[in-house]
Amino acid sequence: MSNHLFMTEVVQPVLIKAGEIFLAAAPDGTVSGDGEDGSGLYFHDTRYLSRYQLTIGGHAPMTLMASSAAGDEAAIQLSNYEIVGGDAPPLPLQALHIDLRRKLDNASRALTDSLQVRSFAAGEVNVRLALTFDAAFEDLFQQRGAAPGARGRVDRTVGAGRLDFAYHGADGVERRLEVSFSPPPTRLGVEGSDPAVAIYDLCLSQQAIANIRVDFRVAEDGPPSRSESSAAHASRPIAFASDDGRLDAAMAASFRDLRLLNTRLDHDFIAGGLPWFAAPFARDSIIAALQLIAYDPAPAEGVARQLAGGQGRAYDAKTFEEPGKIPHELRVGEMARLHEIPHRPSYFSIDATPLFIVLAARHAAVTASLDLVTGLSDEIEAALGWIDGRMAADPRGYLSYDDVNDDGLVNQGWKDSGTAIVHPDGRLATGPVSLCEVQAYVYLAKTELAAVLENGGDAATASRLRTEAQALRERFNDDFWMEDEGCFCLALEKDGVQVRSIASNAGHALWAGIADPTRARRTADRLLRADMSSGWGVRTLSDAAISYNPLHYHLGSVWPFDNALLVEGLLAYGLRTEASALFSDILDAAGHFSLWRLPEFYVGFRREADLFPARCPFAEPLQAWSAGALPGMVAAFLGLAGQRSRSDLAEAPPILPPGVSRVALTQYGSDAQARDLTFGSAPSQATEDGASPPGVVRNARIRSPGP
C-alpha cells in the first residue's frame, strides 16, 4: 500500500479581502493567538487583530461550514458540543446554530461580524457566549519569526459597549483597532495583559434567536505610508462560458481571486498572495499580470508602473539595489519603516528586471498602444542597461548572481530556497549561478521589445536587440544543452559547469522561445516522462534525484504557474497533444481544492486512483500566479496570449482546450476595445462582436545606450 494513502486533506484558512485590508481565519472563524497559521486582520503589513475566539459555555464550537466564495465576505456556520458538568449550564449536543456572516469594507477599513444564535433545544436554555480579543499590532515579519528591534507601546481601554486598542509605534505611526458591540455585552473587560473578553449571557426558548453584531475599525495615523492614495481600481468583470462546467467553475474562481488580490500602493497592482505576500512581489505580480493580460491589460499597466516607481538608483549591499534593477518586494510596515528588514524595497531577484520588460512589451502588443512603453521609456532603458552590464561582467555572457545578504539569501530565481539549485547527486551549485529560465527571460524581453519598437519606428534599436537576443539564443542552446538527457540543464555554476538536474525550469525555455525547435521537442518529451510528470502536473525536480522530496518547496512539489508556462510553451512549439494532456492534469487537480483555488504548490506524489493532490502545509493558500494559471493556459489555447508579440487571431489561430467544443468570452480585452468573442468547434472559426481591427503601434523609441 502506498504510504501517502494515509495523508489527510490540509485545512485551508478562510480568506477575505477588500482593497488593502484582509482577514485570515480558521474554518471556525478563530484568529489564533500565536499567529503561526497566518490568521489575523491585516492592514499595511501589520496584524491588527491578533486573537479572536468564540466559545460556547467555555468550549470551542463545532464547525459545520465555512465559505469565502464572495471574496470580501465569509459565511461560517457553527454548532455546539454537548456540555455536561463543570461550571457551565448543561447544553444538549447541537442545541444551537450560530450563523456568522463576515463583511470587509475597504473604504471604511472595517470588518463587520453578524452573529445569529438560534436555539433548537426543547424548553429554555441558558448559555454563555464569550468573545475573546487581542491586538498586539505585530509587524508581519515579526509574526513570521524575524526579531523586531524597537517596539512601541500598546494601550487598551474599555468604553461603553466598545474596546479601543492603540499602538504607539516606534516608527512614529499610531495604529488603532476599535471594536464596538451591538447590543452591548453582559460584561466587557480587560484585566492586565490578558486578552479582552466580551460575555453574552443568553436565555433562549426553543426557536428563539439572538443577534449580535461586532464591528472592527482599523485606523493608521502618522507619517504617510506609500499607500495613502485612493482605493484600488475595481477590475472589470470577465465572463467565461464553455460547455465544460468544470472549466467554467475553475475560470470563474481564477478571475475572482485575481480581482481579490488587486491592491493599491502608488498604483494598482496584483499582490503576490495571502496571507504572507499581500504586497508587490515582482515576479509573482508580473507573471500573474501576464496570465491575465489577454483578458484585461489594465492590471499589467498597474504592476509595471508600481515596479517602475521603485527601480534601483544606487548601490546598497543590504537590499541588493543597483541602478536600473527592478525591485523584488516592497513592505510598508513598522519594521520596513525602521529599516529592520530590507524590503523597503528589496532587490533580491535576478529575474524581475527582464520580466518587467516582457510585461511592458506584451502590454503594447496586446493593446496596440505605445502609451505604457513610451511613459516608461527611461525605466525600460535603465533596465536594459542593468541587464547588459551584468551580462558583460559575466565570463560567459549570462545574467548571473553570486550574492549573499545578511539574511543568508542565496538563490535569486523563482526557486529561491537555499537548497533549490542542486546537482543530481545532492551537491549545491557554486556561484556565480546562471539559471536556465533567467537567460530565457532575457531573450524574451529583447525579442518582444524589439517587435514593439520596430512597429513604432525605432528600427535601429529593434535591430540591435534582435541581434543580441539571437546571439544569446545560440550560446544558450550550446551551453545549457545536455545531449545525453535530451534536456536543458537547470543552471550553469562556477566556471560554466552544468548543474545537470532535470528540473521544471527547462520548461520556461519553451515559454520564452529561446529553445531551438528540435531541442524544444526533446525537452518536452523529457519533462513529461514519469520521473517528472506526476499525473497532477510536472514536478519541480525529477524523482530520480538524490534531493527529491515531493513535499519540499522546490525539490519535487508541483507548482501550477510553472506548469502553465510549460503548457504555453508547448503550444508555441506546436505540441498540442502534450499541452492538452498537461492542461487536463492541472484542471483535474484544481477540482480537488476548495473553491477551485489552486494553491501556491502541492505535493508531487504520483497520481493514483481515488486519491487527491494535497496542498503542502506551508504553501500559500491563495497565490496570484496560481490563480492566473488556468486563464493563462486557456488564453494560449485560444491564441489570445500575445506569445512572442502575436496579438491577433490571424497570427495565433485558436485551439479549443481539451474536452471543450465552445467558448464564449464577454468583456474581453482593454477598456477601450472591450469585445465579446465566441469560439466554435472548428479551430479556424472565431467571431468578434463589434470588435475593431488591431491598431498599428507607432512612434516608439528608446535611446540606444552610450559607450
XYZ file of C-alpha atoms in Angstrom:
707
model
C 0.000 0.000 0.000
C 1.307 3.457 -0.892
C 2.499 5.463 2.117
C 0.625 8.565 1.070
C -2.724 6.802 1.345
C -2.608 7.933 4.966
C -2.381 11.628 4.138
C -5.316 13.782 5.170
C -6.502 16.932 3.456
C -4.802 20.082 4.740
C -7.306 22.505 6.259
C -7.132 25.818 4.447
C -7.803 29.170 6.120
C -10.855 31.234 5.314
C -9.564 34.319 3.481
C -11.459 37.518 2.728
C -10.007 40.736 1.361
C -11.155 44.209 0.344
C -8.516 46.521 -1.071
C -5.712 46.834 1.459
C -7.415 45.118 4.397
C -7.762 41.351 4.708
C -8.640 38.682 7.227
C -7.333 35.150 7.525
C -9.072 32.846 9.995
C -9.567 29.179 10.775
C -12.722 27.492 9.435
C -14.470 28.114 12.782
C -13.678 31.830 12.490
C -10.865 31.796 15.036
C -7.817 34.042 14.863
C -5.177 32.187 16.849
C -3.010 33.993 19.355
C 0.302 32.552 18.133
C -0.294 33.550 14.513
C 1.775 30.698 13.098
C -1.108 29.835 10.792
C -1.119 33.372 9.371
C -4.514 34.198 10.871
C -5.346 37.785 11.723
C -6.819 41.049 10.490
C -4.130 42.814 8.451
C -3.533 46.282 7.115
C -0.233 47.641 5.732
C 1.858 44.629 6.780
C 0.572 44.796 10.361
C -1.622 42.262 12.140
C -4.131 44.444 13.939
C -6.375 41.702 15.329
C -4.090 39.043 16.751
C -6.636 36.969 18.660
C -10.350 36.428 18.172
C -12.122 33.389 19.531
C -15.726 32.425 20.177
C -16.610 29.886 22.866
C -19.940 28.376 23.916
C -20.121 27.549 27.598
C -16.340 27.715 27.705
C -15.857 25.300 24.808
C -14.842 25.793 21.172
C -17.742 25.405 18.745
C -18.339 22.684 16.182
C -17.715 23.848 12.616
C -20.429 22.941 10.125
C -19.462 25.018 7.097
C -17.178 27.835 6.073
C -17.169 29.662 2.739
C -15.473 32.770 1.415
C -16.531 32.440 -2.213
C -17.696 36.066 -2.357
C -14.149 37.328 -1.792
C -14.871 40.153 0.649
C -17.440 38.173 2.656
C -17.443 34.908 4.575
C -20.246 32.676 5.847
C -19.497 30.348 8.757
C -21.983 28.002 10.396
C -21.307 26.639 13.864
C -22.985 24.482 16.465
C -22.146 23.229 19.952
C -20.807 20.066 21.507
C -22.638 18.596 24.497
C -21.889 20.372 27.757
C -22.409 18.484 30.990
C -20.865 19.115 34.370
C -18.459 21.881 35.243
C -19.439 25.476 35.870
C -21.492 25.965 32.693
C -25.199 25.109 32.490
C -25.853 21.815 30.668
C -26.401 22.123 26.930
C -27.529 19.281 24.658
C -25.443 18.380 21.621
C -26.173 20.645 18.634
C -28.814 22.581 20.504
C -27.584 25.847 18.998
C -26.945 27.034 15.492
C -24.669 30.060 15.048
C -24.698 31.735 11.655
C -21.666 34.033 11.418
C -21.524 36.419 8.456
C -18.391 38.494 7.900
C -18.008 41.508 5.650
C -14.938 43.639 4.895
C -15.173 47.215 3.653
C -12.040 48.872 2.278
C -13.428 52.419 2.212
C -14.078 52.445 5.959
C -11.287 49.955 6.759
C -13.796 47.899 8.683
C -14.758 44.310 9.412
C -18.315 43.544 10.470
C -19.293 40.272 12.126
C -23.007 39.496 12.367
C -23.868 36.504 14.548
C -27.307 34.930 14.682
C -27.698 32.446 17.543
C -30.739 30.173 17.320
C -31.842 27.556 19.808
C -33.345 24.230 18.771
C -33.410 22.807 22.289
C -36.689 21.814 23.873
C -37.591 24.344 26.521
C -35.387 27.163 27.712
C -31.575 27.103 27.650
C -29.080 29.366 29.334
C -25.771 29.671 27.572
C -22.735 31.873 27.882
C -21.247 33.093 24.636
C -17.749 34.540 25.087
C -15.739 36.525 22.532
C -12.024 36.924 23.266
C -9.957 39.641 21.571
C -6.416 40.905 21.478
C -4.424 43.280 19.309
C -0.644 43.106 19.536
C -0.018 45.069 16.301
C 2.796 42.759 15.239
C 4.678 43.546 12.086
C 4.052 40.744 9.607
C 7.756 39.875 9.610
C 7.785 39.651 13.399
C 4.886 37.241 13.088
C 6.930 35.206 10.611
C 9.826 34.912 13.058
C 12.016 37.973 12.473
C 13.272 39.566 15.681
C 11.986 43.145 15.879
C 14.227 45.951 17.041
C 12.473 48.958 18.510
C 8.875 48.410 19.588
C 6.193 50.832 20.620
C 3.515 50.689 23.325
C 0.068 49.098 23.258
C -2.776 50.711 25.226
C -6.158 49.054 25.789
C -9.245 50.802 27.118
C -12.849 49.779 27.717
C -15.735 52.137 26.992
C -19.488 51.807 26.846
C -20.007 48.819 24.560
C -16.594 49.149 22.935
C -12.917 48.267 23.167
C -10.097 50.507 21.961
C -6.638 49.188 21.196
C -3.913 51.706 20.313
C -0.312 51.095 19.321
C 2.124 53.992 19.521
C 4.703 52.740 17.057
C 8.443 53.218 17.220
C 8.162 54.466 13.620
C 6.019 57.435 14.664
C 2.778 55.876 13.418
C -0.216 55.350 15.687
C -2.259 52.322 14.756
C -5.682 51.723 16.284
C -8.258 48.971 16.370
C -11.720 49.983 17.564
C -14.160 47.194 18.486
C -17.829 48.004 19.113
C -20.750 45.758 20.056
C -24.491 45.820 19.423
C -26.213 45.055 21.695
C -23.691 45.751 24.470
C -22.313 42.599 26.118
C -23.424 41.433 29.533
C -19.870 42.052 30.634
C -16.881 43.580 28.861
C -13.450 43.775 30.391
C -9.679 43.789 30.158
C -7.568 42.559 33.039
C -3.839 43.268 32.997
C -2.161 41.727 29.971
C -4.894 39.123 29.455
C -6.974 39.299 26.258
C -10.165 41.335 26.366
C -13.380 39.361 26.827
C -16.966 40.182 25.871
C -19.546 37.989 27.618
C -23.116 37.449 26.424
C -25.337 35.515 28.833
C -28.197 34.324 26.658
C -31.502 32.822 27.708
C -33.218 31.289 24.687
C -36.509 29.464 24.341
C -36.991 26.898 21.581
C -36.607 28.507 18.115
C -35.658 31.844 19.709
C -32.957 33.923 18.005
C -30.369 36.318 19.437
C -28.494 38.697 17.124
C -25.062 40.097 17.945
C -23.014 42.468 15.830
C -19.306 43.188 16.299
C -17.635 45.977 14.310
C -13.868 46.315 13.924
C -12.373 49.500 12.529
C -8.708 49.933 11.624
C -7.002 53.332 11.674
C -3.447 54.496 10.964
C -2.181 57.991 11.779
C 1.274 59.470 11.368
C 3.875 59.818 8.614
C 2.113 58.613 5.452
C 2.850 55.202 4.091
C 3.189 54.784 0.352
C -0.480 53.854 0.163
C -2.391 56.971 1.144
C -3.904 57.124 -2.329
C -7.383 56.191 -3.405
C -8.719 52.661 -3.264
C -7.699 50.098 -5.823
C -9.496 50.234 -9.149
C -12.155 47.556 -9.391
C -11.193 45.162 -12.150
C -13.691 44.817 -14.951
C -15.645 41.537 -14.600
C -14.827 38.990 -17.302
C -17.391 36.315 -18.127
C -16.128 32.963 -19.435
C -18.529 30.253 -20.569
C -17.911 26.907 -22.234
C -19.648 23.562 -22.486
C -17.416 22.179 -19.702
C -18.846 23.010 -16.280
C -15.596 22.177 -14.501
C -13.613 24.588 -16.623
C -16.233 27.307 -16.151
C -16.071 26.905 -12.359
C -12.284 26.986 -12.329
C -12.076 30.028 -14.586
C -14.672 31.925 -12.547
C -12.691 31.156 -9.385
C -9.458 32.300 -11.025
C -10.874 35.634 -12.175
C -12.462 36.159 -8.755
C -9.180 35.522 -6.937
C -7.199 37.786 -9.251
C -9.714 40.574 -8.592
C -9.435 39.833 -4.878
C -5.658 40.275 -4.994
C -5.952 43.663 -6.688
C -4.429 46.149 -4.218
C -3.108 49.698 -4.269
C 0.051 51.429 -3.117
C 1.357 54.056 -5.524
C -0.568 52.256 -8.285
C -2.965 49.351 -8.576
C -1.105 46.047 -8.599
C -1.712 42.338 -8.168
C -0.484 41.281 -4.725
C 1.664 38.157 -4.561
C -0.667 36.171 -2.307
C -2.378 35.743 1.046
C -1.711 35.791 3.900
C 2.041 36.409 3.740
C 2.504 38.261 0.439
C -0.159 40.978 0.269
C 2.446 43.242 -1.307
C 4.136 43.960 -4.633
C 6.163 40.805 -5.232
C 7.788 41.322 -8.581
C 7.946 38.008 -10.406
C 4.638 36.780 -8.974
C 2.845 40.051 -9.725
C 4.349 40.235 -13.227
C 3.548 36.671 -14.215
C 0.008 36.943 -12.849
C -0.449 40.122 -14.900
C 0.864 38.309 -17.998
C -1.559 35.442 -17.388
C -4.431 37.936 -17.208
C -3.286 40.367 -19.898
C -5.226 38.812 -22.782
C -8.470 39.249 -20.847
C -7.732 42.604 -19.220
C -4.447 44.514 -19.736
C -5.157 47.140 -17.053
C -3.568 45.140 -14.187
C -0.391 44.752 -16.251
C -0.073 48.519 -16.536
C -0.560 48.941 -12.782
C 2.044 46.310 -11.931
C 4.556 47.796 -14.388
C 4.105 51.325 -13.040
C 4.275 50.193 -9.410
C 7.548 48.341 -10.002
C 8.998 51.111 -12.167
C 8.498 53.555 -9.315
C 10.877 51.557 -7.147
C 13.543 50.935 -9.788
C 17.050 50.975 -8.357
C 19.021 54.203 -8.468
C 22.008 53.460 -6.222
C 24.086 50.579 -4.846
C 23.034 49.073 -1.495
C 24.632 45.862 -0.235
C 21.829 45.306 2.282
C 18.933 45.444 -0.174
C 20.858 44.454 -3.362
C 19.711 47.665 -5.004
C 21.584 48.556 -8.196
C 20.845 51.292 -10.751
C 18.265 50.031 -13.243
C 17.317 46.925 -11.253
C 13.607 46.267 -10.689
C 12.572 45.740 -7.046
C 11.701 42.329 -5.734
C 9.444 43.079 -2.741
C 8.064 46.197 -1.062
C 6.768 46.385 2.507
C 5.275 49.341 4.388
C 5.026 48.092 7.987
C 6.893 49.243 11.071
C 9.961 47.048 10.573
C 10.366 48.259 6.992
C 9.975 51.904 8.071
C 12.658 51.401 10.715
C 14.940 49.613 8.213
C 14.913 46.482 10.350
C 14.108 44.427 7.256
C 15.471 45.085 3.762
C 12.142 45.106 1.896
C 11.861 48.887 1.601
C 12.023 47.727 -1.226
C 14.452 44.823 -1.604
C 16.035 43.758 -4.898
C 16.686 40.067 -4.261
C 15.577 38.691 -7.641
C 17.705 38.218 -10.747
C 14.629 37.741 -12.955
C 12.328 40.673 -12.094
C 14.154 43.080 -14.415
C 13.829 41.125 -17.688
C 10.267 40.124 -16.769
C 9.419 43.802 -16.254
C 10.467 44.479 -19.855
C 8.422 41.496 -21.062
C 5.373 42.897 -19.264
C 5.680 46.371 -20.768
C 6.269 44.996 -24.269
C 3.433 42.473 -24.025
C 1.100 45.248 -22.893
C 1.939 47.237 -26.030
C 1.434 44.192 -28.245
C -1.926 43.254 -26.737
C -3.373 46.776 -26.524
C -1.846 48.096 -29.775
C -0.869 51.157 -27.752
C 2.523 52.650 -27.001
C 1.378 54.682 -24.029
C 2.922 52.449 -21.371
C 6.179 51.773 -23.208
C 6.590 55.457 -24.023
C 5.719 56.519 -20.491
C 8.256 54.080 -19.044
C 10.923 54.520 -21.722
C 13.539 55.762 -19.229
C 12.860 52.867 -16.868
C 12.955 50.319 -19.703
C 16.224 51.748 -20.935
C 17.687 51.615 -17.424
C 16.521 48.013 -17.027
C 18.203 47.042 -20.309
C 21.329 48.803 -19.128
C 21.384 46.818 -15.900
C 20.884 43.517 -17.763
C 23.572 44.287 -20.328
C 26.013 45.469 -17.665
C 25.556 42.319 -15.615
C 25.907 40.075 -18.659
C 29.032 41.909 -19.816
C 30.618 41.311 -16.405
C 29.890 37.570 -16.555
C 32.683 35.480 -18.138
C 30.121 33.503 -20.149
C 27.897 36.433 -21.025
C 24.886 35.334 -18.980
C 22.699 37.085 -16.421
C 24.055 35.545 -13.214
C 24.151 36.066 -9.452
C 26.701 35.334 -6.746
C 25.457 37.319 -3.763
C 24.600 36.567 -0.164
C 22.993 39.173 2.084
C 22.833 39.402 5.862
C 19.758 37.199 5.893
C 21.646 34.440 4.085
C 19.628 34.647 0.879
C 21.420 32.570 -1.717
C 19.220 31.915 -4.743
C 17.593 34.725 -6.687
C 15.414 32.945 -9.229
C 11.858 31.789 -8.609
C 13.274 28.725 -6.876
C 14.772 30.905 -4.176
C 15.145 28.423 -1.313
C 18.707 27.715 -0.251
C 18.759 24.098 -1.484
C 16.865 24.593 -4.759
C 19.777 24.804 -7.209
C 21.232 21.378 -6.720
C 23.170 18.760 -8.697
C 21.645 15.286 -9.243
C 23.970 13.898 -6.545
C 22.790 16.427 -3.971
C 25.648 18.956 -4.150
C 24.589 22.588 -4.095
C 25.588 24.787 -7.008
C 28.550 27.107 -6.530
C 28.272 30.722 -7.663
C 28.202 32.537 -9.912
C 24.957 30.825 -10.949
C 23.307 31.319 -14.351
C 19.777 29.935 -14.213
C 18.269 28.337 -17.294
C 14.989 30.275 -17.158
C 16.606 33.653 -16.496
C 18.502 33.559 -19.787
C 15.231 32.650 -21.486
C 13.553 35.691 -19.928
C 16.311 37.969 -21.221
C 15.833 36.537 -24.713
C 12.065 37.040 -24.493
C 12.439 40.591 -23.169
C 14.662 41.651 -26.054
C 12.672 39.938 -28.802
C 9.285 41.231 -27.596
C 10.575 44.752 -27.051
C 12.236 44.688 -30.472
C 8.917 43.850 -32.139
C 7.169 46.719 -30.353
C 9.895 49.224 -31.200
C 10.042 48.186 -34.825
C 6.301 48.741 -35.163
C 6.814 52.109 -33.528
C 9.513 53.240 -35.942
C 12.711 52.636 -33.949
C 14.256 50.132 -36.348
C 17.829 50.715 -35.145
C 17.172 49.762 -31.520
C 14.944 46.886 -32.607
C 17.707 45.509 -34.827
C 20.276 45.750 -32.041
C 18.022 43.967 -29.560
C 17.280 41.182 -32.038
C 20.975 40.681 -32.748
C 21.741 40.460 -29.041
C 18.847 38.062 -28.463
C 19.910 35.783 -31.302
C 23.480 35.637 -30.020
C 22.184 34.715 -26.573
C 19.933 32.047 -28.085
C 22.805 30.408 -29.947
C 25.144 30.158 -26.978
C 22.307 29.142 -24.643
C 21.396 26.183 -26.878
C 25.035 25.112 -26.829
C 25.983 25.728 -23.192
C 22.798 24.601 -21.415
C 22.013 21.573 -23.559
C 22.523 18.039 -22.164
C 22.595 15.741 -25.156
C 22.500 12.532 -23.131
C 19.432 13.694 -21.213
C 17.721 15.409 -24.136
C 17.003 18.439 -21.949
C 18.343 21.826 -20.907
C 20.194 21.784 -17.593
C 18.963 23.599 -14.505
C 21.827 26.115 -14.449
C 25.490 26.781 -15.036
C 27.642 27.203 -11.960
C 31.205 28.448 -11.427
C 33.488 28.035 -14.480
C 30.495 27.248 -16.693
C 29.917 23.769 -15.233
C 26.425 22.450 -15.886
C 24.088 21.776 -12.961
C 22.719 18.674 -14.640
C 19.500 18.207 -12.726
C 16.303 17.526 -14.641
C 14.089 20.308 -13.358
C 10.972 22.154 -14.445
C 12.984 25.324 -15.135
C 13.751 23.918 -18.570
C 10.081 24.331 -19.491
C 10.463 28.106 -19.207
C 12.858 27.945 -22.164
C 9.918 26.798 -24.264
C 7.655 29.530 -22.908
C 10.205 32.197 -23.810
C 11.015 30.733 -27.229
C 14.785 30.509 -26.697
C 14.942 26.776 -27.416
C 15.581 25.714 -30.998
C 12.682 23.579 -32.321
C 14.399 20.185 -32.153
C 15.638 20.739 -28.620
C 12.281 22.141 -27.597
C 10.550 18.899 -28.573
C 13.172 16.758 -26.870
C 12.936 18.878 -23.723
C 9.163 18.498 -23.755
C 9.477 14.729 -24.072
C 11.937 14.639 -21.177
C 9.835 16.790 -18.840
C 6.753 14.672 -19.492
C 8.367 11.363 -18.504
C 7.138 9.636 -15.365
C 10.017 10.836 -13.167
C 8.921 14.436 -13.804
C 5.209 14.236 -14.629
C 3.234 13.241 -11.531
C -0.167 12.974 -13.209
C -1.207 16.156 -11.380
C 1.406 18.216 -13.207
C 5.151 18.350 -13.801
C 7.285 18.282 -10.663
C 9.929 20.863 -9.872
C 12.612 18.156 -9.736
C 12.957 14.618 -11.035
C 12.095 11.898 -8.544
C 15.364 10.215 -9.560
C 17.419 12.991 -7.972
C 19.027 12.381 -4.575
C 17.452 15.591 -3.243
C 13.931 14.739 -4.433
C 11.256 15.469 -1.844
C 7.665 15.791 -3.105
C 6.718 17.929 -0.085
C 9.587 20.387 -0.499
C 9.134 23.922 -1.756
C 11.267 23.395 -4.870
C 12.590 19.820 -4.824
C 9.661 17.779 -6.092
C 6.405 19.642 -5.469
C 4.102 20.758 -8.295
C 3.605 24.489 -8.980
C 0.575 25.447 -11.105
C 2.210 28.577 -12.612
C 5.291 26.559 -13.576
C 3.106 24.071 -15.432
C 1.072 26.850 -17.024
C 4.201 28.367 -18.572
C 5.165 24.938 -19.867
C 1.721 24.494 -21.456
C 2.060 27.894 -23.161
C 5.499 26.863 -24.395
C 4.273 23.529 -25.710
C 1.563 25.301 -27.682
C 4.021 27.854 -29.046
C 6.093 24.993 -30.495
C 3.037 23.215 -31.917
C 2.991 20.404 -29.307
C -0.780 20.433 -28.904
C -1.276 16.860 -27.707
C 1.278 17.297 -24.936
C -0.159 20.671 -23.945
C -3.690 19.277 -23.794
C -2.672 16.385 -21.546
C -0.828 18.632 -19.112
C -3.661 21.169 -19.077
C -6.091 18.384 -18.182
C -3.874 17.303 -15.287
C -3.880 20.805 -13.798
C -7.637 21.234 -14.277
C -8.213 17.866 -12.595
C -6.056 18.979 -9.667
C -7.977 22.251 -9.316
C -11.194 20.313 -8.820
C -9.815 18.772 -5.629
C -9.147 22.077 -3.866
C -11.707 24.179 -2.032
C -13.314 26.896 -4.196
C -11.387 25.553 -7.226
C -8.449 27.519 -5.802
C -5.092 26.123 -6.885
C -2.627 26.757 -4.036
C 0.905 28.061 -4.425
C 2.137 24.482 -4.817
C 1.050 20.984 -3.889
C 2.568 17.610 -3.117
C 4.289 15.871 -6.021
C 3.331 12.282 -5.250
C 2.394 10.147 -8.226
C -1.287 10.238 -9.146
C -3.283 7.205 -8.059
C -6.925 6.274 -8.455
C -9.224 7.577 -5.711
C -6.533 9.849 -4.231
C -6.293 13.614 -4.461
C -3.422 16.109 -4.594
C -2.670 17.657 -1.216
C -1.631 21.247 -0.582
C 1.753 21.344 1.121
C 1.327 22.634 4.697
C 3.469 25.720 4.125
C 2.114 26.656 0.700
C 0.363 29.992 0.359
C -3.350 29.081 0.029
C -4.058 31.981 -2.342
C -1.243 32.889 -4.737
C -1.536 35.256 -7.681
C 0.297 33.230 -10.293
C -1.562 30.076 -9.259
C -4.850 31.955 -9.651
C -3.716 33.001 -13.123
C -2.515 29.570 -14.224
C -5.717 28.315 -15.863
C -6.630 31.663 -17.506
C -3.095 31.887 -18.878
C -3.295 28.416 -20.388
C -6.766 28.983 -21.845
C -5.593 32.245 -23.433
C -2.707 30.357 -25.021
C -5.038 27.704 -26.445
C -7.314 30.389 -27.853
C -4.429 32.344 -29.358
C -5.013 35.365 -27.130
C -1.833 35.305 -25.064
C 0.328 37.518 -27.274
C 3.056 34.880 -27.169
C 6.172 36.430 -28.679
C 4.173 39.523 -29.668
C 1.451 37.669 -31.536
C -1.567 39.716 -30.561
C -4.204 38.932 -33.160
C -6.216 35.868 -34.040
C -4.897 35.595 -37.583
C -1.314 35.044 -36.397
C -2.278 32.779 -33.476
C -5.120 30.504 -34.607
C -7.331 29.374 -31.728
C -7.312 25.826 -30.406
C -10.076 24.877 -28.043
C -8.932 23.417 -24.706
C -9.321 19.628 -24.436
C -12.873 18.403 -23.974
C -14.377 21.747 -24.978
C -16.317 22.473 -28.172
C -17.435 26.032 -27.477
C -16.046 29.022 -25.576
C -17.586 32.463 -25.145
C -15.772 35.438 -23.631
C -17.618 38.584 -22.571
C -15.825 41.900 -21.986
C -12.534 40.529 -23.235
C -9.725 42.992 -23.990
C -8.921 46.531 -22.914
C -11.492 49.003 -21.600
C -11.128 50.987 -24.811
C -11.659 47.935 -27.036
C -13.765 45.594 -24.895
C -15.284 42.895 -27.051
C -17.187 39.638 -26.952
C -15.649 36.546 -28.545
C -17.177 33.191 -29.355
C -15.127 30.182 -30.417
C -16.852 27.236 -32.066
C -15.820 23.647 -32.629
C -13.913 24.439 -35.822
C -10.490 25.712 -34.698
C -10.335 28.244 -37.518
C -13.650 29.860 -36.611
C -13.795 32.703 -34.107
C -16.252 35.551 -34.241
C -15.936 39.010 -32.771
C -18.977 41.105 -31.898
C -18.284 44.765 -32.526
C -14.520 44.387 -32.465
C -12.344 46.923 -34.215
C -9.218 45.875 -36.133
C -5.972 45.804 -34.136
C -4.290 49.179 -34.144
C -0.829 49.896 -35.510
C 1.846 50.736 -32.946
C 3.817 53.821 -33.964
C 6.434 56.268 -32.721
C 8.179 54.133 -30.074
C 11.747 54.972 -29.366
C 14.205 54.000 -26.680
C 17.562 55.681 -26.771
C 20.478 53.395 -27.533
C 22.874 53.193 -24.593
C 26.071 55.121 -24.889
C 29.540 53.634 -24.802
